[in-house]
Short mmCIF file of C-alpha atoms in Angstrom, two decimals:
data_model
loop_
_atom_site.label_atom_id
_atom_site.label_comp_id
_atom_site.label_asym_id
_atom_site.label_seq_id
_atom_site.Cartn_x
_atom_site.Cartn_y
_atom_site.Cartn_z
CA MET A 1 -9.41 0.42 -41.89
CA SER A 2 -7.36 2.70 -39.59
CA THR A 3 -6.24 1.76 -36.09
CA ALA A 4 -8.59 4.36 -34.63
CA THR A 5 -11.52 3.05 -36.68
CA ARG A 6 -10.84 -0.55 -35.70
CA GLY A 7 -10.53 0.52 -32.07
CA GLY A 8 -13.77 2.48 -32.21
CA ALA A 9 -15.56 -0.51 -33.67
CA ARG A 10 -14.24 -2.75 -30.92
CA VAL A 11 -15.36 -0.33 -28.22
CA ALA A 12 -18.79 0.07 -29.79
CA ARG A 13 -19.36 -3.68 -30.20
CA ALA A 14 -18.11 -4.39 -26.68
CA GLY A 15 -20.28 -1.64 -25.24
CA ARG A 16 -23.41 -2.87 -27.05
CA CYS A 17 -22.86 -6.46 -25.91
CA SER A 18 -22.20 -5.44 -22.33
CA GLY A 19 -25.19 -3.09 -22.39
CA ARG A 20 -27.54 -5.87 -23.56
CA ARG A 21 -26.23 -8.25 -20.88
CA ALA A 22 -26.50 -5.57 -18.23
CA ARG A 23 -30.09 -4.63 -19.21
CA ALA A 24 -31.15 -8.28 -19.14
CA SER A 25 -29.50 -8.72 -15.77
CA GLY A 26 -31.16 -5.54 -14.51
CA ARG A 27 -34.67 -6.71 -15.60
CA ALA A 28 -34.14 -10.03 -13.84
CA ARG A 29 -33.10 -8.33 -10.62
CA ARG A 30 -35.58 -5.45 -10.45
CA SER A 31 -38.53 -7.65 -9.50
CA GLY A 32 -37.49 -7.94 -5.86
CA ALA A 33 -34.32 -5.92 -5.54
CA THR A 34 -33.69 -3.71 -2.57
CA LYS A 35 -31.93 -0.36 -2.99
CA ALA A 36 -28.64 -2.03 -2.03
CA GLY A 37 -29.28 -4.71 -4.64
CA GLU A 38 -29.97 -2.11 -7.29
CA ASP A 39 -26.73 -0.35 -6.39
CA ASP A 40 -24.84 -3.62 -6.74
CA ALA A 41 -26.49 -4.28 -10.10
CA LEU A 42 -25.57 -0.82 -11.34
CA ARG A 43 -22.00 -1.23 -10.17
CA GLY A 44 -21.89 -4.61 -11.90
CA THR A 45 -23.12 -2.99 -15.11
CA LEU A 46 -20.40 -0.36 -14.96
CA ASP A 47 -17.77 -2.99 -14.23
CA ALA A 48 -18.95 -5.06 -17.19
CA VAL A 49 -18.74 -2.06 -19.49
CA ALA A 50 -15.30 -1.19 -18.09
CA VAL A 51 -13.94 -4.70 -18.67
CA ALA A 52 -15.41 -4.79 -22.16
CA THR A 53 -13.86 -1.43 -22.93
CA LEU A 54 -10.51 -2.66 -21.60
CA ARG A 55 -10.67 -5.62 -23.94
CA ALA A 56 -11.38 -3.30 -26.82
CA LEU A 57 -8.60 -0.93 -25.89
CA GLY A 58 -6.28 -3.88 -25.53
CA GLY A 59 -6.92 -4.55 -29.20
CA VAL A 60 -6.23 -0.92 -30.00
CA ALA A 61 -2.98 -1.10 -28.05
CA ARG A 62 -1.92 -4.18 -30.00
CA ASP A 63 -2.68 -2.38 -33.24
CA VAL A 64 -0.70 0.65 -32.12
CA ALA A 65 2.17 -1.55 -30.95
CA GLY A 66 2.25 -3.40 -34.22
CA ASN A 67 2.15 -0.30 -36.37
CA ALA A 68 3.83 2.51 -34.47
CA ASN A 69 5.58 1.32 -31.31
CA VAL A 70 9.25 1.51 -32.22
CA LYS A 71 11.73 0.00 -29.78
CA PRO A 72 14.84 2.10 -29.08
CA ALA A 73 18.36 0.72 -29.37
CA ARG A 74 19.34 -1.68 -26.57
CA PHE A 75 15.72 -2.00 -25.48
CA PRO A 76 15.54 -5.29 -23.52
CA ARG A 77 13.99 -8.24 -25.28
CA GLY A 78 10.52 -9.36 -24.27
CA PRO A 79 7.10 -10.45 -25.55
CA ARG A 80 6.20 -9.14 -29.00
CA GLU A 81 2.52 -8.65 -28.22
CA ASP A 82 1.00 -5.96 -26.00
CA VAL A 83 0.77 -7.35 -22.46
CA ALA A 84 -1.84 -4.96 -21.00
CA LEU A 85 -4.57 -7.57 -20.62
CA GLU A 86 -2.26 -10.23 -19.23
CA LEU A 87 -0.82 -7.83 -16.66
CA VAL A 88 -4.27 -6.69 -15.54
CA TYR A 89 -5.83 -10.15 -15.27
CA ASP A 90 -3.02 -12.03 -13.49
CA PRO A 91 -0.09 -9.75 -12.57
CA LEU A 92 1.86 -12.23 -10.44
CA LYS A 93 1.86 -15.03 -12.99
CA PHE A 94 2.76 -12.55 -15.68
CA LEU A 95 5.74 -11.26 -13.68
CA GLU A 96 7.03 -14.78 -13.05
CA ARG A 97 6.59 -15.89 -16.68
CA ALA A 98 8.22 -12.74 -18.04
CA ARG A 99 11.34 -13.17 -15.92
CA GLU A 100 11.58 -16.90 -16.62
CA ALA A 101 11.30 -16.34 -20.37
CA HIS A 102 13.34 -13.16 -20.80
CA GLY A 103 15.58 -12.61 -17.77
CA ASP A 104 15.95 -9.82 -15.23
CA ALA A 105 15.26 -6.97 -17.69
CA VAL A 106 12.21 -7.41 -19.88
CA GLY A 107 11.08 -4.98 -22.57
CA LEU A 108 7.30 -4.73 -22.73
CA THR A 109 4.64 -3.02 -24.76
CA LEU A 110 1.96 -1.98 -22.29
CA ALA A 111 -1.12 -0.32 -23.81
CA GLY A 112 1.06 0.88 -26.67
CA GLU A 113 3.83 2.28 -24.47
CA ASN A 114 7.38 1.03 -23.92
CA VAL A 115 7.90 -0.31 -20.39
CA VAL A 116 10.86 -2.13 -18.85
CA LEU A 117 10.39 -4.68 -16.05
CA VAL A 118 13.48 -5.22 -13.88
CA SER A 119 13.87 -7.98 -11.30
CA SER A 120 17.48 -8.09 -10.12
CA PRO A 121 18.98 -6.36 -7.06
CA ALA A 122 21.61 -4.57 -9.18
CA LEU A 123 19.04 -3.07 -11.53
CA ALA A 124 16.71 -2.17 -8.66
CA ARG A 125 19.57 -0.40 -6.90
CA ALA A 126 20.49 1.47 -10.07
CA VAL A 127 16.96 2.85 -10.41
CA LEU A 128 16.11 3.48 -6.75
CA VAL A 129 19.50 4.54 -5.35
CA ASP A 130 22.54 4.94 -7.59
CA GLN A 131 20.84 6.77 -10.46
CA SER A 132 17.69 7.90 -8.69
CA GLU A 133 18.16 11.46 -9.96
CA CYS A 134 17.44 10.15 -13.47
CA PHE A 135 13.94 8.99 -12.52
CA GLN A 136 10.67 10.45 -11.36
CA LYS A 137 8.14 8.75 -9.12
CA ASP A 138 5.51 7.13 -11.28
CA GLY A 139 2.82 7.61 -8.64
CA THR A 140 0.29 8.60 -11.26
CA ALA A 141 0.22 4.97 -12.36
CA PHE A 142 -1.69 4.20 -9.16
CA PHE A 143 -3.64 7.43 -8.55
CA PRO A 144 -3.74 9.09 -12.00
CA GLY A 145 -5.06 12.64 -11.70
CA SER A 146 -6.60 11.64 -8.39
CA SER A 147 -8.48 14.31 -6.47
CA LEU A 148 -7.87 12.24 -3.32
CA ALA A 149 -4.07 12.09 -3.46
CA GLY A 150 -3.75 15.62 -4.86
CA ASN A 151 -0.08 16.50 -5.11
CA GLY A 152 1.16 14.75 -1.97
CA LEU A 153 4.39 12.82 -1.48
CA LEU A 154 2.97 9.74 -3.17
CA VAL A 155 2.65 11.41 -6.57
CA SER A 156 4.59 14.69 -6.53
CA ASP A 157 8.05 15.19 -8.01
CA GLY A 158 10.87 17.67 -8.32
CA GLU A 159 11.13 20.64 -5.96
CA THR A 160 7.51 20.24 -4.83
CA TRP A 161 8.29 16.75 -3.57
CA ALA A 162 11.65 17.80 -2.06
CA ARG A 163 10.09 20.66 -0.10
CA GLN A 164 7.18 18.58 1.16
CA ARG A 165 9.56 15.81 2.19
CA ARG A 166 11.76 18.25 4.13
CA LEU A 167 8.74 19.60 5.97
CA SER A 168 7.31 16.13 6.66
CA ASN A 169 10.47 14.32 7.80
CA PRO A 170 10.48 15.60 11.43
CA ALA A 171 6.99 14.17 12.03
CA PHE A 172 8.34 10.68 11.31
CA ARG A 173 11.56 10.69 13.29
CA LYS A 174 11.97 7.99 15.93
CA ALA A 175 11.03 10.20 18.89
CA ALA A 176 7.89 11.41 17.13
CA VAL A 177 6.79 7.93 16.05
CA GLU A 178 7.12 6.64 19.61
CA THR A 179 4.49 9.15 20.76
CA TYR A 180 1.94 7.44 18.50
CA ALA A 181 2.52 4.03 20.10
CA ARG A 182 -0.10 4.59 22.79
CA CYS A 183 -2.96 4.87 20.29
CA MET A 184 -1.63 1.79 18.46
CA ILE A 185 -1.71 -0.22 21.67
CA GLU A 186 -5.13 1.08 22.73
CA VAL A 187 -6.64 0.08 19.39
CA GLY A 188 -4.90 -3.31 19.49
CA GLU A 189 -6.17 -4.02 22.99
CA ARG A 190 -9.74 -3.18 21.99
CA LEU A 191 -9.40 -5.52 19.03
CA VAL A 192 -8.33 -8.52 21.10
CA ASN A 193 -10.39 -7.79 24.23
CA LYS A 194 -13.66 -6.93 22.48
CA THR A 195 -13.82 -7.74 18.76
CA TRP A 196 -11.89 -11.01 19.10
CA SER A 197 -12.79 -11.84 22.70
CA ARG A 198 -15.04 -14.77 21.74
CA ARG A 199 -14.06 -17.75 19.68
CA GLY A 200 -15.40 -17.48 16.16
CA ARG A 201 -14.67 -16.89 12.49
CA ARG A 202 -13.50 -13.42 11.57
CA ASP A 203 -12.83 -11.53 8.37
CA VAL A 204 -9.47 -10.34 9.67
CA TYR A 205 -8.79 -8.06 6.71
CA ALA A 206 -11.99 -6.12 7.47
CA ASP A 207 -11.10 -5.99 11.17
CA PHE A 208 -7.60 -4.71 10.44
CA ASN A 209 -8.97 -2.14 8.02
CA ASP A 210 -11.06 -0.72 10.85
CA ALA A 211 -8.19 -0.90 13.36
CA THR A 212 -5.50 0.68 11.18
CA LEU A 213 -7.91 3.37 10.00
CA GLU A 214 -8.59 4.31 13.62
CA ILE A 215 -4.85 4.38 14.33
CA VAL A 216 -3.92 6.57 11.38
CA ALA A 217 -6.82 8.97 12.03
CA SER A 218 -5.81 9.29 15.68
CA ALA A 219 -2.13 9.78 14.80
CA LEU A 220 -3.00 12.44 12.23
CA PHE A 221 -5.71 14.38 14.03
CA GLY A 222 -5.66 13.33 17.69
CA ALA A 223 -8.71 14.34 19.73
CA ASP A 224 -10.27 16.18 16.77
CA VAL A 225 -11.43 12.88 15.28
CA VAL A 226 -13.96 11.31 17.64
CA GLY A 227 -17.63 10.43 17.54
CA ALA A 228 -19.61 11.53 14.49
CA ARG A 229 -16.60 13.17 12.85
CA ALA A 230 -14.60 9.95 13.16
CA SER A 231 -17.45 7.96 11.60
CA LYS A 232 -17.76 10.46 8.75
CA ILE A 233 -14.03 10.42 7.98
CA ASN A 234 -13.75 6.64 8.29
CA GLY A 235 -16.75 6.08 6.03
CA ALA A 236 -15.41 8.45 3.38
CA ILE A 237 -11.97 6.82 3.42
CA LYS A 238 -13.51 3.36 3.03
CA ASP A 239 -15.60 4.54 0.08
CA SER A 240 -12.45 5.96 -1.54
CA PHE A 241 -10.45 2.76 -1.03
CA GLU A 242 -13.26 0.65 -2.46
CA PHE A 243 -13.29 2.90 -5.54
CA PHE A 244 -9.57 2.40 -6.17
CA GLY A 245 -9.91 -1.33 -5.52
CA ARG A 246 -12.64 -1.68 -8.15
CA ARG A 247 -10.65 0.48 -10.57
CA ALA A 248 -7.62 -1.79 -10.15
CA ALA A 249 -9.72 -4.95 -10.48
CA THR A 250 -11.13 -3.90 -13.87
CA GLY A 251 -7.93 -2.29 -15.11
CA MET A 252 -9.93 0.67 -16.43
CA ILE A 253 -9.19 4.25 -15.49
CA ILE A 254 -12.34 6.24 -16.20
CA PRO A 255 -11.81 9.99 -15.66
CA GLU A 256 -13.06 11.02 -12.24
CA TRP A 257 -15.29 13.71 -13.78
CA ALA A 258 -17.30 11.15 -15.76
CA PRO A 259 -20.80 10.77 -14.20
CA THR A 260 -20.61 7.04 -13.46
CA PHE A 261 -22.05 5.48 -10.32
CA ASP A 262 -18.60 4.81 -8.88
CA ASN A 263 -17.31 8.28 -9.71
CA VAL A 264 -20.30 10.02 -8.14
CA ARG A 265 -19.87 8.03 -4.94
CA TYR A 266 -16.10 8.54 -4.93
CA ASN A 267 -16.29 12.28 -5.55
CA ASP A 268 -18.83 12.59 -2.76
CA ALA A 269 -16.41 10.75 -0.45
CA VAL A 270 -13.57 13.12 -1.37
CA LYS A 271 -15.86 16.11 -0.79
CA ARG A 272 -16.77 14.80 2.68
CA LEU A 273 -13.11 14.27 3.51
CA ASP A 274 -12.16 17.72 2.28
CA GLU A 275 -14.84 19.36 4.41
CA GLU A 276 -13.60 17.64 7.57
CA VAL A 277 -9.87 17.97 6.89
CA TYR A 278 -9.99 21.66 5.95
CA SER A 279 -12.17 22.32 9.00
CA ILE A 280 -9.62 20.65 11.30
CA ILE A 281 -6.71 22.52 9.66
CA ALA A 282 -8.48 25.87 10.14
CA LYS A 283 -9.24 25.04 13.77
CA ARG A 284 -5.60 24.14 14.45
CA ARG A 285 -4.30 27.30 12.79
CA ARG A 286 -6.62 29.43 14.93
CA ALA A 287 -5.50 27.61 18.07
CA MET A 288 -1.81 28.08 17.26
CA ALA A 289 -2.35 31.76 16.42
CA SER A 290 -3.92 32.29 19.85
CA GLY A 291 -1.06 30.49 21.61
CA GLU A 292 -2.92 27.26 22.29
CA GLN A 293 -1.15 23.97 21.67
CA ASN A 294 -1.82 20.35 22.53
CA ASN A 295 0.42 18.80 25.17
CA GLU A 296 0.89 15.75 22.95
CA LEU A 297 1.54 16.70 19.34
CA ASP A 298 -0.14 14.69 16.62
CA LEU A 299 1.06 14.54 13.03
CA LEU A 300 -0.97 17.57 11.97
CA ASP A 301 0.53 19.65 14.79
CA ARG A 302 4.03 18.67 13.72
CA LEU A 303 3.36 19.46 10.06
CA LEU A 304 1.89 22.85 10.98
CA LEU A 305 4.90 23.76 13.10
CA GLU A 306 7.53 22.98 10.47
CA LYS A 307 9.11 25.77 8.42
CA ASP A 308 11.32 25.27 5.38
CA GLU A 309 14.85 26.16 6.50
CA ASN A 310 15.96 26.35 2.86
CA GLU A 311 13.88 29.53 2.53
CA GLY A 312 15.72 31.38 5.28
CA ASP A 313 15.44 31.97 9.01
CA GLY A 314 12.70 33.43 11.13
CA ASN A 315 9.93 35.24 9.27
CA ASP A 316 11.41 34.38 5.87
CA ALA A 317 10.73 30.66 6.26
CA THR A 318 7.27 29.34 5.44
CA GLY A 319 5.42 26.12 6.11
CA MET A 320 2.81 24.21 4.16
CA SER A 321 -0.22 25.87 2.66
CA ASP A 322 -3.66 24.52 3.55
CA LYS A 323 -3.78 22.72 0.19
CA ALA A 324 -0.34 21.16 0.70
CA LEU A 325 -1.32 20.08 4.22
CA ARG A 326 -4.53 18.59 2.92
CA ASP A 327 -2.68 16.64 0.20
CA GLU A 328 -0.13 15.24 2.66
CA LEU A 329 -2.80 14.26 5.19
CA MET A 330 -4.76 12.46 2.47
CA THR A 331 -1.60 10.74 1.25
CA LEU A 332 -0.75 9.58 4.76
CA MET A 333 -4.26 8.22 5.23
CA VAL A 334 -4.09 6.34 1.94
CA ALA A 335 -0.56 5.00 2.38
CA GLY A 336 -0.69 4.51 6.14
CA GLN A 337 -3.89 2.57 6.46
CA GLU A 338 -4.41 -0.01 3.76
CA THR A 339 -0.84 -1.31 3.54
CA SER A 340 -0.72 -1.86 7.32
CA ALA A 341 -4.06 -3.69 7.22
CA ILE A 342 -2.75 -5.91 4.41
CA LEU A 343 0.54 -6.60 6.20
CA LEU A 344 -1.18 -7.62 9.45
CA SER A 345 -3.72 -9.74 7.56
CA TRP A 346 -0.96 -11.65 5.78
CA ALA A 347 1.00 -12.07 9.02
CA CYS A 348 -2.03 -13.57 10.77
CA ALA A 349 -2.81 -15.84 7.81
CA LEU A 350 0.76 -17.16 7.70
CA ILE A 351 0.70 -17.73 11.46
CA ALA A 352 -2.70 -19.46 11.27
CA GLU A 353 -1.10 -22.00 8.91
CA ARG A 354 1.69 -22.50 11.46
CA PRO A 355 0.21 -22.24 14.99
CA TYR A 356 3.62 -22.87 16.55
CA VAL A 357 4.71 -19.44 15.30
CA GLY A 358 1.89 -17.79 17.25
CA ASP A 359 2.91 -19.83 20.30
CA LYS A 360 6.49 -18.58 20.02
CA ILE A 361 5.36 -14.96 19.76
CA ALA A 362 3.12 -15.37 22.82
CA THR A 363 5.99 -16.91 24.77
CA GLU A 364 8.32 -14.07 23.79
CA VAL A 365 5.79 -11.41 24.78
CA ARG A 366 4.95 -13.00 28.13
CA GLN A 367 8.56 -13.56 29.06
CA HIS A 368 9.37 -9.97 28.18
CA LEU A 369 6.45 -8.56 30.18
CA LYS A 370 7.74 -10.42 33.25
CA THR A 371 10.98 -8.48 33.05
CA LYS A 372 9.30 -5.08 33.07
CA GLU A 373 9.46 -3.01 36.22
CA ASN A 374 5.68 -3.02 36.55
CA ALA A 375 4.89 -6.70 36.18
CA GLY A 376 1.64 -7.28 34.34
CA SER A 377 1.76 -3.95 32.55
CA SER A 378 0.97 -3.68 28.86
CA LEU A 379 3.33 -3.08 25.98
CA ASP A 380 4.63 0.37 25.13
CA ALA A 381 6.90 2.03 22.55
CA SER A 382 10.06 0.87 24.31
CA ASP A 383 9.09 -2.78 23.74
CA PHE A 384 9.30 -2.52 19.95
CA SER A 385 13.01 -3.37 19.87
CA LYS A 386 12.73 -6.06 22.58
CA LEU A 387 10.55 -8.53 20.69
CA PRO A 388 12.96 -9.87 18.04
CA TYR A 389 10.98 -12.94 17.03
CA THR A 390 7.78 -10.91 16.58
CA GLU A 391 9.72 -8.37 14.55
CA ALA A 392 11.23 -11.18 12.46
CA CYS A 393 7.73 -12.45 11.67
CA ILE A 394 6.77 -9.03 10.30
CA LEU A 395 9.99 -8.79 8.26
CA GLU A 396 9.40 -12.24 6.81
CA THR A 397 5.79 -11.41 5.98
CA LEU A 398 7.00 -8.32 4.13
CA ARG A 399 9.48 -10.47 2.22
CA ILE A 400 7.12 -13.19 1.07
CA ARG A 401 3.94 -11.09 0.74
CA PRO A 402 5.02 -7.47 0.11
CA PRO A 403 1.95 -5.19 -0.07
CA ALA A 404 3.85 -2.98 -2.54
CA TYR A 405 4.67 -5.85 -4.89
CA MET A 406 5.67 -3.59 -7.77
CA VAL A 407 7.28 -0.12 -7.79
CA GLY A 408 7.15 2.29 -10.72
CA ARG A 409 9.57 4.97 -11.89
CA CYS A 410 9.60 7.11 -15.05
CA ALA A 411 12.89 8.06 -16.73
CA ALA A 412 13.38 11.83 -16.63
CA ARG A 413 16.21 11.51 -19.15
CA ASP A 414 18.07 8.83 -21.11
CA VAL A 415 19.97 6.53 -18.76
CA GLU A 416 22.06 3.36 -19.04
CA LEU A 417 21.38 0.86 -16.25
CA ARG A 418 23.94 -1.58 -17.64
CA SER A 419 25.48 -2.26 -21.02
CA ASP A 420 22.45 -4.13 -22.35
CA VAL A 421 19.74 -2.06 -20.64
CA PHE A 422 19.30 1.46 -21.98
CA ILE A 423 16.26 3.44 -20.83
CA THR A 424 15.09 6.35 -22.94
CA LYS A 425 13.46 9.45 -21.48
CA GLY A 426 9.77 8.92 -20.72
CA THR A 427 10.03 5.13 -20.39
CA THR A 428 8.36 3.59 -17.35
CA VAL A 429 10.48 1.16 -15.34
CA LEU A 430 8.66 -1.39 -13.18
CA ILE A 431 10.65 -2.88 -10.30
CA ALA A 432 9.33 -6.10 -8.81
CA PRO A 433 10.11 -6.64 -5.10
CA TYR A 434 7.75 -9.63 -5.29
CA LEU A 435 10.19 -11.39 -7.63
CA ILE A 436 13.48 -10.26 -6.08
CA GLN A 437 12.44 -11.06 -2.51
CA ARG A 438 11.39 -14.60 -3.51
CA ASP A 439 14.36 -15.43 -5.76
CA SER A 440 16.49 -18.48 -4.91
CA GLN A 441 19.60 -16.64 -6.16
CA TYR A 442 19.41 -14.37 -3.13
CA TRP A 443 17.40 -16.32 -0.54
CA ASN A 444 17.59 -19.83 0.87
CA ASP A 445 14.28 -21.67 0.53
CA PRO A 446 12.63 -18.46 -0.73
CA LYS A 447 9.01 -19.67 -0.86
CA ALA A 448 9.06 -20.80 2.78
CA PHE A 449 7.94 -18.62 5.69
CA LYS A 450 10.99 -18.65 7.99
CA PRO A 451 11.15 -15.81 10.53
CA GLU A 452 14.37 -17.32 11.88
CA ARG A 453 16.29 -16.15 8.82
CA TRP A 454 16.16 -12.62 10.29
CA LEU A 455 17.53 -13.57 13.71
CA VAL A 456 21.11 -14.06 12.53
CA LYS A 457 23.18 -11.13 13.79
CA SER A 458 23.98 -8.69 11.03
CA PRO A 459 27.65 -7.67 10.51
CA TYR A 460 26.54 -4.03 10.42
CA SER A 461 24.09 -4.30 13.30
CA GLU A 462 23.02 -0.96 14.72
CA GLY A 463 20.01 -1.88 16.81
CA THR A 464 16.66 -3.32 15.85
CA LEU A 465 16.28 -6.10 13.33
CA ALA A 466 14.25 -3.78 11.13
CA ARG A 467 16.99 -1.18 11.02
CA ASP A 468 19.46 -3.82 9.86
CA ALA A 469 17.06 -5.47 7.41
CA LEU A 470 15.93 -2.23 5.81
CA LYS A 471 19.32 -0.52 5.66
CA ASN A 472 20.14 0.38 2.05
CA LEU A 473 18.18 -2.30 0.17
CA GLY A 474 18.54 -5.02 2.78
CA PRO A 475 20.57 -8.23 2.54
CA ASN A 476 22.27 -8.48 -0.88
CA ASP A 477 20.22 -5.47 -2.06
CA ALA A 478 17.35 -7.96 -2.34
CA TYR A 479 14.90 -6.64 0.27
CA PHE A 480 13.04 -3.38 -0.11
CA PRO A 481 9.37 -3.73 0.93
CA PHE A 482 9.21 0.02 1.62
CA GLY A 483 11.08 1.05 -1.51
CA GLY A 484 14.57 2.52 -1.37
CA GLY A 485 16.76 5.51 -2.01
CA PRO A 486 15.64 9.11 -1.49
CA ARG A 487 11.99 8.14 -1.95
CA VAL A 488 11.91 5.31 0.56
CA CYS A 489 8.56 5.30 2.36
CA ILE A 490 8.50 8.11 4.92
CA GLY A 491 6.27 6.04 7.21
CA THR A 492 8.52 2.97 7.47
CA GLY A 493 9.20 3.44 11.19
CA PHE A 494 5.52 4.06 11.91
CA ALA A 495 4.45 0.95 9.97
CA MET A 496 7.03 -1.30 11.65
CA MET A 497 6.15 -0.15 15.17
CA GLU A 498 2.43 -0.47 14.49
CA SER A 499 2.64 -3.96 12.99
CA VAL A 500 5.06 -5.38 15.59
CA LEU A 501 3.09 -4.05 18.58
CA LEU A 502 -0.27 -5.18 17.19
CA LEU A 503 0.99 -8.64 16.24
CA ALA A 504 2.50 -9.04 19.71
CA LEU A 505 -0.80 -8.08 21.35
CA ILE A 506 -2.78 -10.38 19.07
CA CYS A 507 -0.65 -13.50 19.50
CA ASN A 508 -0.36 -12.96 23.25
CA ALA A 509 -4.15 -12.82 23.62
CA CYS A 510 -5.48 -14.93 20.74
CA GLU A 511 -5.00 -18.17 18.87
CA LEU A 512 -5.27 -18.07 15.08
CA ARG A 513 -6.28 -21.05 12.94
CA LEU A 514 -7.34 -21.70 9.37
CA PRO A 515 -10.96 -22.92 9.24
CA PRO A 516 -11.17 -26.73 8.92
CA GLY A 517 -10.90 -27.86 5.33
CA SER A 518 -9.82 -24.46 4.05
CA SER A 519 -6.59 -23.60 2.29
CA ALA A 520 -4.27 -20.67 2.79
CA PRO A 521 -5.47 -17.35 1.33
CA LYS A 522 -4.24 -16.64 -2.18
CA PRO A 523 -2.63 -13.30 -3.10
CA LYS A 524 -4.68 -10.90 -5.20
CA ALA A 525 -2.55 -8.31 -6.95
CA LEU A 526 -4.42 -5.04 -7.44
CA ILE A 527 -2.83 -1.72 -6.51
CA THR A 528 -1.42 -3.64 -3.56
CA LEU A 529 -0.95 -7.35 -2.87
CA ARG A 530 -4.06 -8.21 -0.89
CA PRO A 531 -5.30 -11.56 0.37
CA ASP A 532 -8.08 -12.79 -1.89
CA GLU A 533 -10.23 -13.83 1.07
CA ILE A 534 -9.02 -14.18 4.60
CA LYS A 535 -11.35 -15.61 7.22
CA LEU A 536 -9.67 -17.16 10.22
CA ASP A 537 -10.87 -18.92 13.34
CA VAL A 538 -9.92 -16.65 16.22
CA GLY A 539 -10.24 -17.30 19.93
CA PRO A 540 -8.73 -16.46 23.32
CA ARG A 541 -5.32 -17.96 24.03
CA PRO A 542 -4.99 -19.87 27.31
CA ARG A 543 -3.14 -17.88 29.96
CA SER A 544 -0.96 -20.86 30.90
CA VAL A 545 2.80 -20.42 30.54
CA PHE A 546 4.38 -22.30 27.65
#
């Protein structure tokens, strides 16, 4: 029997079994199900079919690997079997076992394809920095053919990426980022003064999702996103994120055109987003053509104003097309919202385990506020670099719980990373910050949460702790939560300012505790490293001085 025939049989058997289970489940539920319940049942059916199909395809991949997957010369050693299922079901354990068994360069067969996992600073630097021109961004591994991401910075390559990066860079320079601090602080103050004003148990990940979504929408679109339009955009973004979360959880990538329940809902969300975003872009272009301009520029204003100097001066230079603008705005919403929500959720969870850390942040904030010219005033952009312990807590959270726990690149040509690691064109290289940033070879007591490790003065200090920590690939090339090299995250400064200011506001106003009898949240590795479940007891912090 051929590989294809065996694979088809697996898929058919898995589909029939899943279908029978799903129909039985559906009959049991229909008796008293509400519409929401029926939707959940349908989604569960689709997930069951997806998982069953993944299992079947895993068998196909093993067949392909056994019969046709030829390893090139100097391909790193690794497991003989296809690891697709293992990587999908428990990525973190797989990463740790692979390194322990095979070292810092592991050759894998992943769904029939050759993949190399690297987990040493030297190899990470080779891929991200020293030989970055030999690799393309493997963004399609996370948003393959996605109508949401389009061809934005997250997934584009070559000259398209280079041009979009040139046009986007000015919107993320220090002076520009500081203008967004006010909306960050306003959202943070509403969170602590309203949402968390009473003592109780909160799903902090859900709260931070709402808060960071409001911040990124305000930074992108300013006053154009309020009221009903804000609700429409926020709802569509949430639907899109949930779609990608479920896709990552099952490990199945069903084409977006397939008429499944999830795809229909997702495509409707993208359509709603497109309608609003294109409408805002058109409105801004009309305003600029008539000489109108906002006093305070938001990100969209800055992107609209930029012209590509490489194309010439004056009338010869052009900016982004509506489609390019749309793709970048979508990319910024995707990349700028969820990762910040995850980072702040992890920071609060780690602090809830160690209440003394929250006390120290509150003390730092209150002592700093006393030194300000207007005593009793709130935080502002200038305070970002004056709260070193708070900043250290964010840096340490990024080290021990990096939202981007794995980074992908695809070799654009044959390249030697070192004498025993040769990467052939088309091979995917997976870089694991999660392993490198928690490795005892490069960090003292690596599994412990120790913000103090960042407070030692750097020999190349140039200002803020973050600037020192994130320079190049951090200490010993072993710290790169925002990636590295030419494709380092464009929003690093935005994310650091947002997370430091919000954490300062939170710890100054609130106490965070784990619920009695509960354990610390466990990491759940999907597209990003999320907390599995994160409910904390939150309440007002006494105003007494420590």
